[in-house]
Short mmCIF file of C-alpha atoms in Angstrom, two decimals:
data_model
loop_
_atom_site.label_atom_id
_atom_site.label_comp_id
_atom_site.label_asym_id
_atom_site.label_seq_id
_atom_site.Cartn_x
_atom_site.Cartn_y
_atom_site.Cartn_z
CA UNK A 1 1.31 -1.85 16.83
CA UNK A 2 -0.94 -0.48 14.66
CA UNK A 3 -4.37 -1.20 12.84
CA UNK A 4 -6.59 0.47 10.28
CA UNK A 5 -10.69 -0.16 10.34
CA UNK A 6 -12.29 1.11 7.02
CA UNK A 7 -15.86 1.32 7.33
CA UNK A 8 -17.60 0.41 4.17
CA UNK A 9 -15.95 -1.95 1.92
CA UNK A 10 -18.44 -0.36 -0.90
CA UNK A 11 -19.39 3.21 -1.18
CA UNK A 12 -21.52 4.02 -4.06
CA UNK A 13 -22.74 8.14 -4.54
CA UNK A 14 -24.35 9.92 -7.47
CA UNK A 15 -21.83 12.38 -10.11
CA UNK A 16 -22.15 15.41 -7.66
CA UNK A 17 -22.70 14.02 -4.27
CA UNK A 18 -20.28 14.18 -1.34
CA UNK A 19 -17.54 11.50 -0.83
CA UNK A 20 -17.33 10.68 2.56
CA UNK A 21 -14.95 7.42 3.09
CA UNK A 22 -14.49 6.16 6.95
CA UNK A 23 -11.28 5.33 8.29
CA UNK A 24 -10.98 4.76 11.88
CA UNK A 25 -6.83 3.84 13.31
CA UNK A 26 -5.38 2.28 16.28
CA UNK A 27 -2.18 3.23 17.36
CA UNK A 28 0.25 2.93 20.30
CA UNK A 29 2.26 5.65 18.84
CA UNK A 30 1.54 9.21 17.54
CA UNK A 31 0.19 8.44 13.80
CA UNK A 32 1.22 9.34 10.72
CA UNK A 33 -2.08 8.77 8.40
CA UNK A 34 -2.39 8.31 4.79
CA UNK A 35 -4.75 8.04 1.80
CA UNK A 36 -4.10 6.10 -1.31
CA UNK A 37 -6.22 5.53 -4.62
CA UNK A 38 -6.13 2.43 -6.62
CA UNK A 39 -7.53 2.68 -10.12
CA UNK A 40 -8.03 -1.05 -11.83
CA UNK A 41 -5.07 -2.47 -13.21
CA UNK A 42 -2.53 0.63 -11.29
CA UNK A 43 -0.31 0.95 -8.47
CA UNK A 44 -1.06 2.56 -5.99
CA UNK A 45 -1.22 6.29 -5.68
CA UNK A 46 -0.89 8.95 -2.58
CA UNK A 47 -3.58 11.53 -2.43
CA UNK A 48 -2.91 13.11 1.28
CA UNK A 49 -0.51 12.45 3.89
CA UNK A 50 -1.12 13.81 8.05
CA UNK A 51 2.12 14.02 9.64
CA UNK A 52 1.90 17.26 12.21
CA UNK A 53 0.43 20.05 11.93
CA UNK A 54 -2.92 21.14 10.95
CA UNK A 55 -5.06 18.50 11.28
CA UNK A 56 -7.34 19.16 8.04
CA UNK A 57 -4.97 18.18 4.82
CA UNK A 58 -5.82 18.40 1.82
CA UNK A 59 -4.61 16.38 -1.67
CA UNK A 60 -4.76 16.21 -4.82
CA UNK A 61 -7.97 15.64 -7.17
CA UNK A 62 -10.09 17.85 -4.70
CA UNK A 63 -9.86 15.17 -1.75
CA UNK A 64 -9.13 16.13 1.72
CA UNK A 65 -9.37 14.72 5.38
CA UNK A 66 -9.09 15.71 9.21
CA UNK A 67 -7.35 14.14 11.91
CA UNK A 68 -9.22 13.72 14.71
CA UNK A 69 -7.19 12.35 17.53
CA UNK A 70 -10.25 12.11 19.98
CA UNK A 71 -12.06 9.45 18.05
CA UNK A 72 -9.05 8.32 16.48
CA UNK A 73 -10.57 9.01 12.83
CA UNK A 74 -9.25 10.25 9.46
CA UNK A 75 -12.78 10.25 7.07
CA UNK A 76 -11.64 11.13 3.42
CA UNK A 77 -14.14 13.74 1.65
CA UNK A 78 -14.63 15.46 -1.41
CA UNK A 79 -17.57 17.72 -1.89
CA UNK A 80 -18.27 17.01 -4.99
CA UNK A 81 -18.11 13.54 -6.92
CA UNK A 82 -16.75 12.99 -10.42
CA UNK A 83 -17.02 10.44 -12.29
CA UNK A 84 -13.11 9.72 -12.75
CA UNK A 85 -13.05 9.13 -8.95
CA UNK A 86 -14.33 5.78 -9.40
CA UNK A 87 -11.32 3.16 -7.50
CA UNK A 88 -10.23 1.77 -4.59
CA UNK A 89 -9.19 4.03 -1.68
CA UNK A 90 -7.13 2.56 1.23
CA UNK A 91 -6.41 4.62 4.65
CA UNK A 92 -3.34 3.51 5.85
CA UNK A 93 -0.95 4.28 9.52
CA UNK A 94 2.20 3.97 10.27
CA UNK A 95 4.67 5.05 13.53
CA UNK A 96 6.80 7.59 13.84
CA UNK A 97 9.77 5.57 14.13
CA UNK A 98 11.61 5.71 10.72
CA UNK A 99 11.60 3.02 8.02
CA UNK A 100 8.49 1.70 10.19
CA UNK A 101 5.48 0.00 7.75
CA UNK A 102 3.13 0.97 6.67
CA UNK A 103 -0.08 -1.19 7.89
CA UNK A 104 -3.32 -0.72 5.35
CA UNK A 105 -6.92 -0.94 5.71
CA UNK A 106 -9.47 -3.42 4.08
CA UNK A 107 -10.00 -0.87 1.16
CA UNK A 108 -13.22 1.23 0.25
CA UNK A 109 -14.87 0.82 -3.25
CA UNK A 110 -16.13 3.72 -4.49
CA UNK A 111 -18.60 4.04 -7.18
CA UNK A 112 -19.97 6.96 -9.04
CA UNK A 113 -23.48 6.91 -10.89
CA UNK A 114 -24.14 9.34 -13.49
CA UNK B 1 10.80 6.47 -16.58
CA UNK B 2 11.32 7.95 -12.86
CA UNK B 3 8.21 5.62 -10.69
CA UNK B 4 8.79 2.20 -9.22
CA UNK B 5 9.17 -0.58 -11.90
CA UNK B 6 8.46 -4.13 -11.35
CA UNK B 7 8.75 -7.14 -13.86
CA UNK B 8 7.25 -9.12 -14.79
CA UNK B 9 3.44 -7.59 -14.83
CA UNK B 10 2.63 -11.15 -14.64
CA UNK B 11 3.70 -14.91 -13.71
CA UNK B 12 1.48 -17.53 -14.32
CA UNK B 13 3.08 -20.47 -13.42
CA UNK B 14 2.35 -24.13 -11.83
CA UNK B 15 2.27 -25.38 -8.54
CA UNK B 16 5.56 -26.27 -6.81
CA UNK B 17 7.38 -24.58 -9.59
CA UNK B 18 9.94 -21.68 -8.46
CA UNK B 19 9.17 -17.78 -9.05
CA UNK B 20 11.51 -14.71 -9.02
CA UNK B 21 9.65 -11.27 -9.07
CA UNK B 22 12.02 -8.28 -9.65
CA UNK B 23 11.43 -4.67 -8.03
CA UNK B 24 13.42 -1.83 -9.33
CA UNK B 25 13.21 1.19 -6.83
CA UNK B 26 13.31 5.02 -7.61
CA UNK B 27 16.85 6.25 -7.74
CA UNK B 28 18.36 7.43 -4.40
CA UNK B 29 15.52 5.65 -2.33
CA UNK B 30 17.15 3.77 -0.11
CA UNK B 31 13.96 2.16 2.08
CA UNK B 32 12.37 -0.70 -0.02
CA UNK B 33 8.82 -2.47 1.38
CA UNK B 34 7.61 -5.56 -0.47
CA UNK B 35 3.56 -6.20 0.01
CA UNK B 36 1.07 -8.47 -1.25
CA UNK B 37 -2.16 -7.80 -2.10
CA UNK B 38 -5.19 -10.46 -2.52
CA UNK B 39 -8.33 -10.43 -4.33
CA UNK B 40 -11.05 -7.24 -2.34
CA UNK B 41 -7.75 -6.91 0.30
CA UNK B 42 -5.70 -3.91 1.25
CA UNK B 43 -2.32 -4.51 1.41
CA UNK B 44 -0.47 -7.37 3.77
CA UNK B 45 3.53 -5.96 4.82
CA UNK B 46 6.28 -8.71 3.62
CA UNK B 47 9.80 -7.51 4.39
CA UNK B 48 11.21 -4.18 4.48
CA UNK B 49 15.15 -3.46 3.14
CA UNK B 50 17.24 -0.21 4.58
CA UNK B 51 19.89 -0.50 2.24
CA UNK B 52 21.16 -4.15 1.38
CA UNK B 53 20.03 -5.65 4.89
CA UNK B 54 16.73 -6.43 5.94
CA UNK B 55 15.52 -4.85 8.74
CA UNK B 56 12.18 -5.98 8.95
CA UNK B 57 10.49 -9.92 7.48
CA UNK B 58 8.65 -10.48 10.00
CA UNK B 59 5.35 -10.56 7.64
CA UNK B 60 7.13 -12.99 5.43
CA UNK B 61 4.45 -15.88 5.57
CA UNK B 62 6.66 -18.75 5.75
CA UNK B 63 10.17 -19.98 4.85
CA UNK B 64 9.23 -20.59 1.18
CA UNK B 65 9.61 -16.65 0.76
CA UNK B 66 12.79 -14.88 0.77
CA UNK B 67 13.70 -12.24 -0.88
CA UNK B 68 17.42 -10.06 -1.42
CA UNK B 69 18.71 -6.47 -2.05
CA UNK B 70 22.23 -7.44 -2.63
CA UNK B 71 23.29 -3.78 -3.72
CA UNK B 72 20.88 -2.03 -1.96
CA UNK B 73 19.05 -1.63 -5.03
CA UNK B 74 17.11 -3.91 -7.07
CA UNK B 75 15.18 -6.35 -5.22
CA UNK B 76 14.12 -9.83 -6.00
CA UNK B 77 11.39 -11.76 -4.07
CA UNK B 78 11.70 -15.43 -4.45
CA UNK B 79 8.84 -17.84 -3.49
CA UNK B 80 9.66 -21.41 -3.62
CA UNK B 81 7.40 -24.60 -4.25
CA UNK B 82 4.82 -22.59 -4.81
CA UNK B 83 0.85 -23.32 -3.63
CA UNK B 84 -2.65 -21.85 -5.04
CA UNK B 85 -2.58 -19.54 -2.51
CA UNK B 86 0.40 -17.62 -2.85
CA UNK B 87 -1.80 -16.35 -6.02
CA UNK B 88 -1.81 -12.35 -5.61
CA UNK B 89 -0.41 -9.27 -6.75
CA UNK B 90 2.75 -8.49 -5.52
CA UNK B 91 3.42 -4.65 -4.70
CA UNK B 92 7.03 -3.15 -4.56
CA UNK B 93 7.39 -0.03 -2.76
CA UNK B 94 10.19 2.34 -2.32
CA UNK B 95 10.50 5.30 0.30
CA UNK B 96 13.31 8.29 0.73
CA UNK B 97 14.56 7.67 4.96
CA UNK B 98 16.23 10.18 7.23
CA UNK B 99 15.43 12.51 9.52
CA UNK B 100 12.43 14.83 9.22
CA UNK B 101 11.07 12.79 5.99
CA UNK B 102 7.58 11.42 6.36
CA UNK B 103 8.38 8.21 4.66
CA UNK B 104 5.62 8.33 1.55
CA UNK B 105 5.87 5.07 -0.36
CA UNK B 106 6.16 5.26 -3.95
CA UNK B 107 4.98 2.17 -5.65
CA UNK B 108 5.00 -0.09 -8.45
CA UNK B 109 2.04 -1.40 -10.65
CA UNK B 110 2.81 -4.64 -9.02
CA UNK B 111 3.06 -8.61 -10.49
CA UNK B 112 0.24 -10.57 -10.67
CA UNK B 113 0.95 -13.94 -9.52
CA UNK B 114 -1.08 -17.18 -10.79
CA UNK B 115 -0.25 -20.56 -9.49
CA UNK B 116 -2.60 -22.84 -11.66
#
């Protein structure tokens, strides 16, 4: 089974500041991990993906993230803040097994002050 | 267009009534997820399709919901008798399977449920 803790249901940073979002996973199984955005009113939308590999990914819209399999942690960052990155951002796991869910986390607010 | 298309945007119908949401899948995507998403909540797993067949409803919350992928598809979720708290949006995914893929979901914009 898995389970996704994200820390911080709202993140608010200043047009320029560093995103940092916190997702922490539990997992029986090795994880894949993913990011996705929700603007308001909008599906949701992939921005990274960790499968194998290299453990920092990167995505689109200047967003990346590191696996860290030690303390079981895949923080999203950006180094610099815009304000179109104002939305929802969810961390989510899921197995390796094939067709398997994908389980979600709690979601992480983030708002951007000019 | 080439996403995820669901219908209707959104249902706002009365308690105990009956509700059909429809999910229409990319082409060639053959894994379809249904989810449902409450008000400040991530997303909550319903049923999963591989092909026609389900192969996984085990977040289904009760018997009321059921939903079918009788070509392996379009999907329809059906909630019957309907209570205030089935009120959400409803989130239709669909994923390319096989070996070596990653399994990305691609989703809809979702239909907002409203039982008055």
């Amino acid at each position: 089974a898995q389970s996704v803790t994200q820390l911080g249901s709202h993140v608010s940073v200043s047009e320029g500041a560093l995103v940092l979002l916190r997702c922490n996973y539990s997992s029986s199984v090795p994880p894949y991990l993913f990011w996705y955005v929700q603007y308001p009113n909008q599906g949701l939308q992939l921005l990274l993906k960790y499968t194998t590999g290299a453990t920092l990914v990167k995505g689109i819209n200047g967003f990346e993230a590191e696996f860290k399999k030690s303390e079981t942690s895949f923080h999203l960052t950006k180094p610099s803040a815009h304000m179109s990155d104002a939305a929802e951002y969810f961390c989510a796991v899921r197995g390796e097994t094939s067709g398997s869910r994908l389980t979600f986390g709690e979601g992480t607010q983030l708002t951007v002050n000019p | 267009g080439a996403g995820v298309s669901q219908t209707p945007s959104n249902k706002v119908t009365e308690k105990g009534k009956y509700v059909e949401l429809r999910c229409d899948p990319i082409s060639g995507h053959t894994a379809l997820y249904w989810y449902r998403q409450s008000l400040g909540q991530g997303p909550e797993f319903l049923i999963y399709f591989q092909g026609t067949g389900a192969a996984d409803d085990s977040g289904l919350p009760n018997d009321r919901f059921f939903a079918v992928r009788p070509e392996g598809s379009v999907s329809t979720l059906k909630i019957q008798r309907t209570e205030r708290g089935d009120s959400a949006v409803y989130l239709c995914a669909s994923s390319l399977m096989g070996q070596g893929n990653t399994g990305e979901l691609f989703f809809g914009e979702g239909s907002r449920l409203t039982v008055l």
